[in-house]
Amino acid sequence: MRSGTLLGFTFTLLSAAFFAVSGPVAKTFYDIGWSPGSVVLLRLGGAGLVILIPSLAILRGRWDKLRRAWPIIAIYGLVTMAGVQIFFFLALESLDVAVAVLLEMMGAPVLIVFWLWIRHRRQPHLLTGTGILASLVGVLLVLDLTGGAGSWVGVACAVAAAACFACYFLVSSDQRIDLPPLALTGLGMAVGAIATVLLTVTGLLPATFALTSVTFASAPMSWTLPAVLLVLFTVGAYTCGIIGLRLLGPTVGSFVNLSEVPLSAIAAWIILSESLTTLQLLGTAVIVLGVCLVKVGDLRTTHSKFGLRRSWKAVNPSA
């Protein structure tokens, strides 16, 4: 395995781990009366403030790149940050958590595979398709669905979150974007935070806060510690994510990110005392198998195309 690929796997797994821990940390706020809008505002607003100054420092002397990249920055902030989180939390109002997570986590990589197939005529390898099915089975096992009911509005919101999540992988992995990963992350986060503030101020996304003690890892403590952790984990998740995706690409990166599901179960066990089941452990192994199959299929597709190009140039030197 090339060092770049290994580095990409490492950063993407770190991103998934940060995202995974963020969920149980956020749940501690729900227990004291915070609304989804409040958590989104804390995550994007706090993380945006932390990362904004380093982002601007990296762009010093390269403001022309910033002017040219504003459309991408706006899309990145509105869709891949604010959109993902807002639609997901709206889905939770009428869907069981397991159903909403399944629609988002499996919907995004599947949408990416079909998008690349339709947009770039990049037909997935047989192993890629097998990896998709294996990952789907693994996620079902980890989530241990019990048939919770929901509404079509909730399903639509979860699918919208999956589409926004797919956009996150596609934009983050695009090496043609002439902005450093940290700068794109910081500026996009600022845009997402501003959008969230506008939604909460207008009342479209209600935000309620309660500055009381929370139960964290079975121990009562001030709400400030989980708040700081939530902000730092958000910074780590998006920063590591964009670095890893630029090395792995959207297809493989989105499937590696499925490791967030079992990692969330582990984090919930530590923070919320929710134990892992044998079925969840089995699902973890199946997801790892699916990710490996997707990677092998992606490599075989790439090598096949490279071989065709080399053969074409051998008979057409002027091509």
Short mmCIF file of N, CA, C and O in Angstrom, two decimals, residues 2 27 33 35 47 51 65 69 82 100 105-106 147 154 160 172 193 197-198 204 215-216 224 257 313:
data_model
loop_
_atom_site.label_atom_id
_atom_site.label_comp_id
_atom_site.label_asym_id
_atom_site.label_seq_id
_atom_site.Cartn_x
_atom_site.Cartn_y
_atom_site.Cartn_z
N ARG A 2 0.59 2.18 -0.90
CA ARG A 2 1.38 3.40 -0.97
C ARG A 2 1.23 4.22 0.30
O ARG A 2 0.20 4.18 0.97
N LYS A 27 -25.45 14.05 22.79
CA LYS A 27 -26.62 13.47 23.45
C LYS A 27 -26.71 13.89 24.91
O LYS A 27 -27.80 13.97 25.48
N GLY A 33 -32.13 19.36 27.99
CA GLY A 33 -33.09 20.24 27.35
C GLY A 33 -32.61 21.03 26.15
O GLY A 33 -33.36 21.87 25.63
N SER A 35 -31.90 21.82 22.27
CA SER A 35 -32.55 21.43 21.02
C SER A 35 -31.49 21.12 19.97
O SER A 35 -30.32 21.50 20.12
N ALA A 47 -16.51 25.73 16.62
CA ALA A 47 -15.42 25.21 15.78
C ALA A 47 -14.97 26.26 14.77
O ALA A 47 -13.77 26.38 14.48
N ILE A 51 -11.01 27.66 14.36
CA ILE A 51 -10.22 27.37 13.17
C ILE A 51 -10.13 28.56 12.20
O ILE A 51 -9.34 28.53 11.25
N LYS A 65 -6.76 33.67 -4.47
CA LYS A 65 -7.34 32.33 -4.44
C LYS A 65 -8.66 32.32 -3.67
O LYS A 65 -9.59 31.61 -4.05
N ALA A 69 -12.37 31.24 -5.13
CA ALA A 69 -12.95 30.03 -4.55
C ALA A 69 -14.23 30.27 -3.75
O ALA A 69 -14.77 29.33 -3.16
N ALA A 82 -23.62 22.89 7.32
CA ALA A 82 -24.94 23.22 7.87
C ALA A 82 -25.99 22.24 7.38
O ALA A 82 -26.82 21.74 8.15
N ALA A 100 -32.62 6.86 10.79
CA ALA A 100 -32.03 8.08 10.24
C ALA A 100 -30.54 7.90 9.96
O ALA A 100 -30.03 8.31 8.91
N MET A 105 -25.83 7.30 6.49
CA MET A 105 -24.51 6.69 6.39
C MET A 105 -24.39 5.79 5.17
O MET A 105 -23.33 5.75 4.53
N MET A 106 -25.43 5.05 4.82
CA MET A 106 -25.36 4.20 3.64
C MET A 106 -25.79 4.95 2.39
O MET A 106 -25.34 4.65 1.29
N GLY A 147 -37.28 -2.10 13.43
CA GLY A 147 -38.51 -1.75 12.71
C GLY A 147 -39.21 -0.53 13.24
O GLY A 147 -40.44 -0.50 13.30
N GLY A 154 -39.73 12.71 7.49
CA GLY A 154 -38.48 12.32 8.14
C GLY A 154 -37.56 11.57 7.19
O GLY A 154 -36.35 11.81 7.16
N ALA A 160 -32.07 13.78 2.31
CA ALA A 160 -31.42 15.07 2.03
C ALA A 160 -30.09 15.17 2.77
O ALA A 160 -29.10 15.68 2.23
N SER A 172 -14.66 17.66 -0.70
CA SER A 172 -13.46 17.54 0.12
C SER A 172 -12.34 16.81 -0.61
O SER A 172 -11.16 17.10 -0.40
N ALA A 193 -21.80 28.27 10.01
CA ALA A 193 -22.20 28.85 11.29
C ALA A 193 -23.09 30.06 11.09
O ALA A 193 -24.10 30.23 11.80
N VAL A 197 -26.91 30.52 12.41
CA VAL A 197 -27.33 31.66 13.23
C VAL A 197 -28.57 32.32 12.62
O VAL A 197 -29.54 32.64 13.34
N LEU A 198 -28.56 32.53 11.32
CA LEU A 198 -29.71 33.15 10.65
C LEU A 198 -30.97 32.30 10.80
O LEU A 198 -32.07 32.82 11.02
N LEU A 204 -36.66 29.52 12.25
CA LEU A 204 -36.84 28.35 11.40
C LEU A 204 -36.18 27.12 12.01
O LEU A 204 -36.60 25.98 11.75
N THR A 215 -24.68 14.69 32.82
CA THR A 215 -24.11 13.41 33.19
C THR A 215 -23.24 12.94 32.05
O THR A 215 -23.72 12.64 30.96
N PHE A 216 -21.94 12.87 32.30
CA PHE A 216 -20.97 12.53 31.25
C PHE A 216 -20.11 11.37 31.76
O PHE A 216 -19.45 11.49 32.78
N THR A 224 -19.73 22.77 30.50
CA THR A 224 -18.67 23.38 29.71
C THR A 224 -17.68 22.36 29.17
O THR A 224 -17.15 22.52 28.06
N ASN A 257 -15.41 5.89 6.01
CA ASN A 257 -16.13 6.67 7.02
C ASN A 257 -17.26 5.87 7.67
O ASN A 257 -17.76 6.26 8.72
N LYS A 313 -1.83 4.43 -26.27
CA LYS A 313 -0.67 5.25 -26.63
C LYS A 313 0.39 4.43 -27.34
O LYS A 313 1.16 4.94 -28.14
#
